[in-house]
Amino acid sequence: MKKIVSTVVALMAASAMLFALPGKKAKTKAKKGKTVTLNFMLNSPELTEFYKDCFEKYKEETGVEIEAEILQNDYQTVLKTRINSGDVPDLFLTSAYNDNKVYHDYSYALNKEAFMKEVSPAILTSVTLNGEITGYPFVVQSHSFIYNKELFRKAGITKLPTTLSEYEAACEKLVAIGVQPFGSGFAEWWVLPQTTYPSMSDAYNGDFEKLFADVEKGTLKFGDLPQVDFALDLIDLIKKYSGNKPMECTADMQVSDFANGKVAMIHQGSWSESGIRAINPNIDLGYLRAPRLDGKSVIAVESNLTFRVYKGSKRRKETLAFLNWLTTSEYGKKWIPEVIKQISPLNGASAPDTQLAKETANAQSQKITCPWWIFKGPDGIEQPFGTAFQNYAAGTASRAQTKAALTRLFVDAYDAE
């Protein structure tokens, strides 16, 4: 079995959210008097309350308890450390695409599970490897620049920006009415790749398989892509209009400042709307499309979060039963669109009643979207990719150094595979 290579790290309990419903290590009776407690490992802590609601409902209906460890920044490192140590969760979340290969030896193939017929075939492409369905697409998400429509109206911005020059013109109009244009989020490494890769999605005319094949062969230096310079120009623009301390702005600050009308734009995703509305329920918001070098602006849309069932789990049958319930029960079918209020991967699922979900569906119908293509690259590329851009934003790396760093990190990642 291929062993996943991971960096040795010190794991601090404070870095994780751990909940068991109703109590840690509680025993739950199932058929034949057995006790069943499933162990899940998940990311996206902004969904913690939604996870909890789901697991409580499942326990009410089945008597099966779920313990979940939820992480954000160190998620992949901790997951790989647990896998290497043999302490593999019954179910865990990863990305799709390249992670289909990375976690193949640990993932139970779902081809023969009847409930998988309820998942949209178009969505299944992201989790399929050599004809094998390696995971369960969790949720369809989108991200781009979220903007405050009222502030744009007050600033007299009648044409939504789609190019860098139009974004700068919009920023000047916002500054003129005393509004900070951007909340950067640059304190978080993961905000940087999300901000940049949609604006680089015209590279190789969208043929990302060929792009990464050429990078792996060494016939392309990633840092030499003209889209890299464009992404750096975008970072320069955001930093210029993000106030005095752009490197101290976290994702939580982005949401708070945006909801309170302090900033007019943030690069975040459909997952942020509930947090924004918890602060300002009546805010009028929408998506701006990410600018690109070719002038064709886009919104990034993907089912990238993937549930994987550990093939060696002693509770595999019970874990599959949970996914079946999530797919076929009345609650399960409504959980994503009506509780989480995001787009479900299931056939015929209801549409969530949120502005960003509606704008995502509209972007899909207009074919002005791009995939989360960075996840088609080598294992573990997202964090160093984001860190390289973060160093540039912080001023600790020049443009030339950043382009060289991007080239090197892809070479190193492929060498490690």
Short mmCIF file of C-alpha atoms in Angstrom, two decimals:
data_model
loop_
_atom_site.label_atom_id
_atom_site.label_comp_id
_atom_site.label_asym_id
_atom_site.label_seq_id
_atom_site.Cartn_x
_atom_site.Cartn_y
_atom_site.Cartn_z
CA MET A 1 0.00 0.00 0.00
CA LYS A 2 1.34 3.41 -0.92
CA LYS A 3 2.15 5.40 2.19
CA ILE A 4 1.18 9.09 2.21
CA VAL A 5 4.18 11.30 2.97
CA SER A 6 3.50 14.01 5.53
CA THR A 7 5.41 16.59 7.48
CA VAL A 8 5.83 15.86 11.18
CA VAL A 9 4.01 18.55 13.10
CA ALA A 10 3.05 19.25 16.67
CA LEU A 11 -0.70 18.87 16.95
CA MET A 12 -2.37 21.17 19.42
CA ALA A 13 -5.83 20.35 20.71
CA ALA A 14 -6.80 23.99 20.39
CA SER A 15 -6.43 23.76 16.62
CA ALA A 16 -9.39 21.41 16.26
CA MET A 17 -13.07 21.41 17.03
CA LEU A 18 -14.17 18.03 18.34
CA PHE A 19 -17.75 17.20 19.12
CA ALA A 20 -19.57 14.00 19.86
CA LEU A 21 -23.31 13.92 19.96
CA PRO A 22 -24.41 13.92 22.72
CA GLY A 23 -21.13 13.26 24.56
CA LYS A 24 -17.57 12.17 23.87
CA LYS A 25 -17.19 8.39 23.61
CA ALA A 26 -20.85 7.94 24.42
CA LYS A 27 -22.12 4.43 23.71
CA THR A 28 -25.01 4.04 21.32
CA LYS A 29 -27.04 0.89 20.89
CA ALA A 30 -27.60 -0.42 17.40
CA LYS A 31 -28.79 -3.75 16.06
CA LYS A 32 -27.99 -6.85 18.14
CA GLY A 33 -26.97 -4.70 21.10
CA LYS A 34 -23.76 -3.46 19.49
CA THR A 35 -22.49 0.03 20.18
CA VAL A 36 -21.87 2.18 17.11
CA THR A 37 -19.85 5.40 17.14
CA LEU A 38 -18.57 6.62 13.77
CA ASN A 39 -15.44 8.73 13.59
CA PHE A 40 -15.35 11.49 10.96
CA MET A 41 -12.63 14.02 10.12
CA LEU A 42 -13.84 17.15 8.35
CA ASN A 43 -12.72 20.61 7.31
CA SER A 44 -14.78 23.78 6.70
CA PRO A 45 -15.34 24.80 10.34
CA GLU A 46 -17.78 27.46 9.13
CA LEU A 47 -20.15 24.51 8.64
CA THR A 48 -19.77 23.21 12.20
CA GLU A 49 -23.32 24.01 13.30
CA PHE A 50 -24.69 22.43 10.12
CA TYR A 51 -22.64 19.27 10.68
CA LYS A 52 -23.91 19.14 14.25
CA ASP A 53 -27.53 19.53 13.15
CA CYS A 54 -27.12 16.71 10.64
CA PHE A 55 -25.45 14.32 13.05
CA GLU A 56 -28.02 14.98 15.76
CA LYS A 57 -30.80 14.22 13.30
CA TYR A 58 -29.05 11.02 12.22
CA LYS A 59 -28.72 9.87 15.81
CA GLU A 60 -32.41 10.57 16.43
CA GLU A 61 -33.40 8.43 13.45
CA THR A 62 -30.86 5.60 13.70
CA GLY A 63 -29.29 5.58 17.16
CA VAL A 64 -25.83 5.86 15.59
CA GLU A 65 -23.52 8.48 17.04
CA ILE A 66 -20.96 10.47 15.07
CA GLU A 67 -17.83 12.01 16.54
CA ALA A 68 -16.31 14.67 14.28
CA GLU A 69 -12.94 16.39 14.37
CA ILE A 70 -13.05 19.64 12.39
CA LEU A 71 -9.94 21.54 11.30
CA GLN A 72 -9.04 24.33 8.87
CA ASN A 73 -5.45 25.46 8.37
CA ASP A 74 -3.62 22.19 9.26
CA TYR A 75 -6.31 19.85 7.99
CA GLN A 76 -4.37 17.97 5.29
CA THR A 77 -1.25 17.64 7.42
CA VAL A 78 -3.19 16.23 10.36
CA LEU A 79 -5.21 13.89 8.14
CA LYS A 80 -2.07 12.48 6.51
CA THR A 81 -0.42 12.09 9.90
CA ARG A 82 -3.41 10.10 11.15
CA ILE A 83 -3.43 7.94 8.03
CA ASN A 84 0.31 7.24 8.34
CA SER A 85 -0.16 6.25 11.99
CA GLY A 86 -3.01 3.88 11.13
CA ASP A 87 -5.60 6.00 12.96
CA VAL A 88 -7.78 6.52 9.88
CA PRO A 89 -11.27 8.05 10.32
CA ASP A 90 -14.26 6.08 9.08
CA LEU A 91 -15.10 9.00 6.81
CA PHE A 92 -12.97 12.01 5.92
CA LEU A 93 -13.12 15.04 3.66
CA THR A 94 -10.57 15.84 0.95
CA SER A 95 -10.53 17.70 -2.32
CA ALA A 96 -11.39 15.97 -5.60
CA TYR A 97 -9.28 15.50 -8.77
CA ASN A 98 -5.66 14.83 -7.75
CA ASP A 99 -6.77 13.71 -4.29
CA ASN A 100 -8.52 10.81 -6.04
CA LYS A 101 -5.00 9.48 -6.65
CA VAL A 102 -3.51 10.59 -3.34
CA TYR A 103 -6.13 8.81 -1.24
CA HIS A 104 -6.94 5.98 -3.64
CA ASP A 105 -5.41 3.27 -1.45
CA TYR A 106 -7.55 4.36 1.48
CA SER A 107 -10.85 5.10 -0.29
CA TYR A 108 -13.68 2.62 -0.74
CA ALA A 109 -15.01 2.64 -4.32
CA LEU A 110 -18.67 3.64 -4.42
CA ASN A 111 -19.59 2.35 -7.91
CA LYS A 112 -21.85 -0.42 -6.62
CA GLU A 113 -23.66 1.70 -4.05
CA ALA A 114 -27.24 2.29 -5.23
CA PHE A 115 -27.46 5.73 -3.64
CA MET A 116 -24.73 7.03 -5.96
CA LYS A 117 -27.26 6.93 -8.82
CA GLU A 118 -28.88 9.97 -7.16
CA VAL A 119 -25.74 12.09 -7.69
CA SER A 120 -25.58 14.18 -10.86
CA PRO A 121 -23.37 12.41 -13.46
CA ALA A 122 -21.75 15.75 -14.35
CA ILE A 123 -20.64 16.16 -10.73
CA LEU A 124 -19.23 12.62 -10.54
CA THR A 125 -16.46 13.46 -13.02
CA SER A 126 -14.54 15.26 -10.27
CA VAL A 127 -14.36 12.11 -8.09
CA THR A 128 -13.86 9.46 -10.79
CA LEU A 129 -10.47 7.86 -11.41
CA ASN A 130 -10.00 5.17 -14.07
CA GLY A 131 -13.70 4.41 -13.98
CA GLU A 132 -13.81 4.15 -10.19
CA ILE A 133 -15.99 6.50 -8.13
CA THR A 134 -13.53 7.22 -5.34
CA GLY A 135 -15.64 9.54 -3.21
CA TYR A 136 -18.97 11.23 -2.59
CA PRO A 137 -19.30 14.84 -3.81
CA PHE A 138 -20.40 16.80 -0.78
CA VAL A 139 -21.54 20.19 -1.99
CA VAL A 140 -21.34 22.42 -5.06
CA GLN A 141 -19.65 25.68 -4.09
CA SER A 142 -18.64 28.86 -5.83
CA HIS A 143 -16.31 31.74 -5.12
CA SER A 144 -15.41 35.10 -6.58
CA PHE A 145 -15.53 38.73 -5.51
CA ILE A 146 -18.63 39.35 -3.40
CA TYR A 147 -19.83 42.93 -3.57
CA ASN A 148 -22.25 45.15 -1.67
CA LYS A 149 -24.83 46.29 -4.22
CA GLU A 150 -26.01 49.24 -2.15
CA LEU A 151 -22.49 50.64 -1.80
CA PHE A 152 -21.94 50.23 -5.53
CA ARG A 153 -25.15 52.17 -6.20
CA LYS A 154 -24.10 54.93 -3.81
CA ALA A 155 -20.73 55.16 -5.58
CA GLY A 156 -22.45 55.48 -8.95
CA ILE A 157 -20.97 52.26 -10.32
CA THR A 158 -23.48 51.36 -13.02
CA LYS A 159 -21.31 48.89 -14.99
CA LEU A 160 -19.96 45.99 -12.98
CA PRO A 161 -16.19 45.61 -13.40
CA THR A 162 -14.84 42.64 -15.35
CA THR A 163 -11.27 43.81 -16.13
CA LEU A 164 -8.44 45.04 -13.92
CA SER A 165 -8.81 48.60 -15.18
CA GLU A 166 -12.56 48.53 -14.51
CA TYR A 167 -11.95 47.17 -11.01
CA GLU A 168 -9.55 50.04 -10.33
CA ALA A 169 -12.06 52.58 -11.65
CA ALA A 170 -14.71 51.11 -9.33
CA CYS A 171 -12.26 51.32 -6.41
CA GLU A 172 -11.66 55.01 -7.07
CA LYS A 173 -15.41 55.70 -7.03
CA LEU A 174 -15.77 53.84 -3.73
CA VAL A 175 -12.88 55.74 -2.18
CA ALA A 176 -14.53 58.99 -3.29
CA ILE A 177 -17.57 58.24 -1.07
CA GLY A 178 -15.40 57.19 1.88
CA VAL A 179 -15.72 53.41 1.49
CA GLN A 180 -12.75 51.03 1.60
CA PRO A 181 -13.00 48.98 -1.61
CA PHE A 182 -11.53 45.62 -0.50
CA GLY A 183 -11.18 43.47 2.57
CA SER A 184 -8.12 41.46 1.53
CA GLY A 185 -8.12 38.34 3.72
CA PHE A 186 -4.37 38.18 3.10
CA ALA A 187 -3.65 37.01 6.65
CA GLU A 188 -4.98 33.60 5.56
CA TRP A 189 -2.81 31.65 3.12
CA TRP A 190 -5.85 29.87 1.64
CA VAL A 191 -7.53 33.11 0.57
CA LEU A 192 -4.64 33.80 -1.83
CA PRO A 193 -5.05 30.75 -4.12
CA GLN A 194 -8.82 31.24 -4.17
CA THR A 195 -8.30 34.86 -5.15
CA THR A 196 -5.73 34.17 -7.86
CA TYR A 197 -6.46 30.92 -9.68
CA PRO A 198 -9.83 31.95 -11.19
CA SER A 199 -7.99 34.90 -12.75
CA MET A 200 -5.43 32.46 -14.15
CA SER A 201 -7.99 30.02 -15.57
CA ASP A 202 -7.37 31.10 -19.18
CA ALA A 203 -3.88 29.53 -19.02
CA TYR A 204 -3.43 26.97 -21.83
CA ASN A 205 -6.95 27.94 -22.94
CA GLY A 206 -8.29 25.94 -20.03
CA ASP A 207 -6.52 22.69 -20.93
CA PHE A 208 -5.27 22.10 -17.40
CA GLU A 209 -4.36 18.45 -17.97
CA LYS A 210 -1.87 19.52 -20.65
CA LEU A 211 -0.67 22.44 -18.53
CA PHE A 212 0.20 20.19 -15.60
CA ALA A 213 1.59 17.49 -17.88
CA ASP A 214 4.00 20.06 -19.36
CA VAL A 215 4.92 21.33 -15.89
CA GLU A 216 5.60 17.76 -14.74
CA LYS A 217 7.73 17.03 -17.84
CA GLY A 218 9.66 20.25 -17.35
CA THR A 219 8.69 21.75 -20.71
CA LEU A 220 6.87 24.57 -18.90
CA LYS A 221 8.04 26.60 -15.94
CA PHE A 222 4.88 27.51 -14.08
CA GLY A 223 6.22 30.92 -13.09
CA ASP A 224 6.69 31.80 -16.77
CA LEU A 225 2.95 31.73 -17.48
CA PRO A 226 1.75 35.23 -18.39
CA GLN A 227 -1.23 34.55 -16.14
CA VAL A 228 1.13 34.60 -13.14
CA ASP A 229 2.02 38.22 -13.84
CA PHE A 230 -1.67 38.98 -14.21
CA ALA A 231 -2.39 37.38 -10.83
CA LEU A 232 0.37 39.46 -9.24
CA ASP A 233 -1.17 42.59 -10.78
CA LEU A 234 -4.48 41.59 -9.20
CA ILE A 235 -2.85 41.19 -5.80
CA ASP A 236 -1.25 44.62 -6.19
CA LEU A 237 -4.65 46.12 -6.89
CA ILE A 238 -6.36 44.47 -3.93
CA LYS A 239 -3.54 45.44 -1.58
CA LYS A 240 -3.62 49.06 -2.79
CA TYR A 241 -7.30 49.39 -1.90
CA SER A 242 -7.43 47.26 1.28
CA GLY A 243 -6.62 49.86 3.90
CA ASN A 244 -3.49 50.28 5.97
CA LYS A 245 -3.04 46.71 7.20
CA PRO A 246 -4.01 44.28 4.42
CA MET A 247 -1.79 41.51 5.79
CA GLU A 248 -3.67 41.51 9.10
CA CYS A 249 -7.10 40.98 7.54
CA THR A 250 -8.44 37.47 8.26
CA ALA A 251 -11.37 35.68 6.65
CA ASP A 252 -13.49 36.44 9.73
CA MET A 253 -12.60 40.11 9.39
CA GLN A 254 -13.54 40.00 5.71
CA VAL A 255 -17.00 38.72 6.59
CA SER A 256 -17.49 41.14 9.48
CA ASP A 257 -16.21 44.22 7.66
CA PHE A 258 -18.26 43.38 4.58
CA ALA A 259 -21.45 42.74 6.55
CA ASN A 260 -21.02 46.00 8.45
CA GLY A 261 -20.50 48.03 5.26
CA LYS A 262 -16.87 48.89 6.05
CA VAL A 263 -15.65 47.33 2.80
CA ALA A 264 -17.44 46.94 -0.52
CA MET A 265 -15.78 43.78 -1.87
CA ILE A 266 -14.22 40.57 -0.55
CA HIS A 267 -13.03 37.47 -2.35
CA GLN A 268 -14.94 34.68 -0.64
CA GLY A 269 -17.46 32.04 -1.55
CA SER A 270 -21.02 30.84 -1.32
CA TRP A 271 -20.19 29.40 2.12
CA SER A 272 -19.77 32.96 3.46
CA GLU A 273 -23.31 34.18 2.87
CA SER A 274 -24.75 32.66 6.04
CA GLY A 275 -22.02 34.32 8.14
CA ILE A 276 -22.57 37.66 6.45
CA ARG A 277 -26.34 37.47 6.97
CA ALA A 278 -25.91 36.49 10.62
CA ILE A 279 -24.53 40.01 11.07
CA ASN A 280 -26.60 41.86 8.46
CA PRO A 281 -29.68 39.85 7.43
CA ASN A 282 -30.90 42.38 4.86
CA ILE A 283 -27.66 43.05 3.00
CA ASP A 284 -27.98 43.17 -0.78
CA LEU A 285 -24.98 41.28 -2.17
CA GLY A 286 -23.88 39.52 -5.32
CA TYR A 287 -20.94 38.19 -7.29
CA LEU A 288 -18.54 40.10 -9.47
CA ARG A 289 -16.70 37.98 -12.01
CA ALA A 290 -12.95 37.48 -11.58
CA PRO A 291 -10.93 39.31 -14.26
CA ARG A 292 -8.65 37.39 -16.61
CA LEU A 293 -5.89 38.22 -19.04
CA ASP A 294 -8.06 37.21 -22.01
CA GLY A 295 -10.82 39.62 -20.91
CA LYS A 296 -13.33 36.81 -20.23
CA SER A 297 -14.24 37.11 -16.56
CA VAL A 298 -15.50 34.10 -14.59
CA ILE A 299 -16.88 32.73 -11.33
CA ALA A 300 -15.23 29.58 -9.93
CA VAL A 301 -17.76 26.77 -9.46
CA GLU A 302 -16.98 23.21 -8.41
CA SER A 303 -17.96 20.23 -6.31
CA ASN A 304 -14.53 19.88 -4.76
CA LEU A 305 -15.20 18.83 -1.17
CA THR A 306 -15.35 15.04 -1.21
CA PHE A 307 -16.45 12.55 1.44
CA ARG A 308 -14.24 9.45 1.37
CA VAL A 309 -15.11 6.20 3.13
CA TYR A 310 -12.05 4.46 4.56
CA LYS A 311 -11.89 1.08 2.84
CA GLY A 312 -10.29 -0.55 5.91
CA SER A 313 -12.85 0.73 8.39
CA LYS A 314 -14.41 -1.82 10.74
CA ARG A 315 -17.52 0.35 10.53
CA ARG A 316 -17.60 0.67 6.75
CA LYS A 317 -21.12 -0.74 6.46
CA GLU A 318 -22.42 1.76 8.99
CA THR A 319 -20.56 4.62 7.29
CA LEU A 320 -22.10 3.72 3.94
CA ALA A 321 -25.49 3.63 5.64
CA PHE A 322 -24.93 7.24 6.71
CA LEU A 323 -24.21 8.31 3.12
CA ASN A 324 -27.29 6.40 1.95
CA TRP A 325 -29.38 8.27 4.54
CA LEU A 326 -27.83 11.59 3.52
CA THR A 327 -28.77 10.88 -0.09
CA THR A 328 -32.23 9.35 0.23
CA SER A 329 -33.89 10.52 3.46
CA GLU A 330 -36.19 13.54 3.49
CA TYR A 331 -33.84 15.39 5.83
CA GLY A 332 -30.73 14.37 3.92
CA LYS A 333 -32.06 15.59 0.59
CA LYS A 334 -32.90 18.97 2.12
CA TRP A 335 -29.78 19.34 4.26
CA ILE A 336 -27.55 21.07 1.70
CA PRO A 337 -30.07 23.31 -0.11
CA GLU A 338 -32.30 24.20 2.87
CA VAL A 339 -30.08 23.93 5.96
CA ILE A 340 -26.60 24.79 4.66
CA LYS A 341 -28.25 26.80 1.85
CA GLN A 342 -25.78 25.81 -0.82
CA ILE A 343 -26.12 23.87 -4.06
CA SER A 344 -26.66 20.13 -3.74
CA PRO A 345 -24.96 17.59 -6.06
CA LEU A 346 -28.11 15.42 -6.08
CA ASN A 347 -30.36 15.05 -9.11
CA GLY A 348 -33.47 17.21 -8.87
CA ALA A 349 -32.45 18.85 -5.61
CA SER A 350 -34.24 22.07 -4.70
CA ALA A 351 -32.35 25.32 -5.24
CA PRO A 352 -31.26 27.17 -2.10
CA ASP A 353 -32.95 30.51 -1.50
CA THR A 354 -29.78 32.61 -1.30
CA GLN A 355 -28.44 35.35 -3.54
CA LEU A 356 -25.06 33.75 -4.18
CA ALA A 357 -26.58 30.36 -4.99
CA LYS A 358 -28.95 32.00 -7.47
CA GLU A 359 -26.09 33.93 -9.06
CA THR A 360 -24.04 30.72 -9.22
CA ALA A 361 -26.85 28.94 -11.06
CA ASN A 362 -27.11 31.91 -13.42
CA ALA A 363 -23.36 31.84 -14.09
CA GLN A 364 -23.57 28.12 -14.84
CA SER A 365 -26.40 28.67 -17.31
CA GLN A 366 -24.43 31.47 -19.01
CA LYS A 367 -21.27 29.30 -19.08
CA ILE A 368 -19.16 31.98 -17.41
CA THR A 369 -17.56 29.67 -14.86
CA CYS A 370 -14.20 28.00 -14.35
CA PRO A 371 -13.35 24.83 -12.39
CA TRP A 372 -11.22 24.75 -9.25
CA TRP A 373 -8.40 23.72 -11.54
CA ILE A 374 -5.52 24.06 -9.10
CA PHE A 375 -6.67 20.80 -7.49
CA LYS A 376 -5.85 18.98 -10.71
CA GLY A 377 -2.19 19.70 -9.95
CA PRO A 378 0.21 17.72 -7.74
CA ASP A 379 -0.57 16.68 -4.18
CA GLY A 380 -0.38 19.39 -1.54
CA ILE A 381 0.12 22.23 -4.00
CA GLU A 382 -2.56 24.59 -2.67
CA GLN A 383 -0.83 25.75 0.51
CA PRO A 384 2.65 26.50 -0.93
CA PHE A 385 0.90 28.09 -3.93
CA GLY A 386 -1.02 30.38 -1.58
CA THR A 387 2.00 31.06 0.61
CA ALA A 388 4.07 32.18 -2.40
CA PHE A 389 1.43 34.77 -3.30
CA GLN A 390 1.07 35.70 0.38
CA ASN A 391 4.80 36.41 0.61
CA TYR A 392 4.52 38.64 -2.44
CA ALA A 393 1.58 40.52 -0.92
CA ALA A 394 3.55 40.98 2.30
CA GLY A 395 6.49 42.44 0.40
CA THR A 396 8.90 39.73 1.57
CA ALA A 397 9.35 38.39 -1.98
CA SER A 398 9.79 40.33 -5.20
CA ARG A 399 7.87 39.58 -8.38
CA ALA A 400 10.84 37.71 -9.82
CA GLN A 401 11.34 35.75 -6.60
CA THR A 402 7.65 34.84 -6.50
CA LYS A 403 7.66 33.56 -10.06
CA ALA A 404 10.77 31.50 -9.31
CA ALA A 405 9.17 30.17 -6.13
CA LEU A 406 6.04 29.12 -8.02
CA THR A 407 8.16 27.27 -10.56
CA ARG A 408 10.16 25.53 -7.84
CA LEU A 409 7.19 24.45 -5.71
CA PHE A 410 5.60 22.63 -8.65
CA VAL A 411 8.91 20.90 -9.47
CA ASP A 412 9.31 19.85 -5.83
CA ALA A 413 5.69 18.65 -5.60
CA TYR A 414 5.99 16.45 -8.66
CA ASP A 415 9.38 15.13 -7.50
CA ALA A 416 7.76 14.09 -4.22
CA GLU A 417 5.00 12.08 -5.90
#
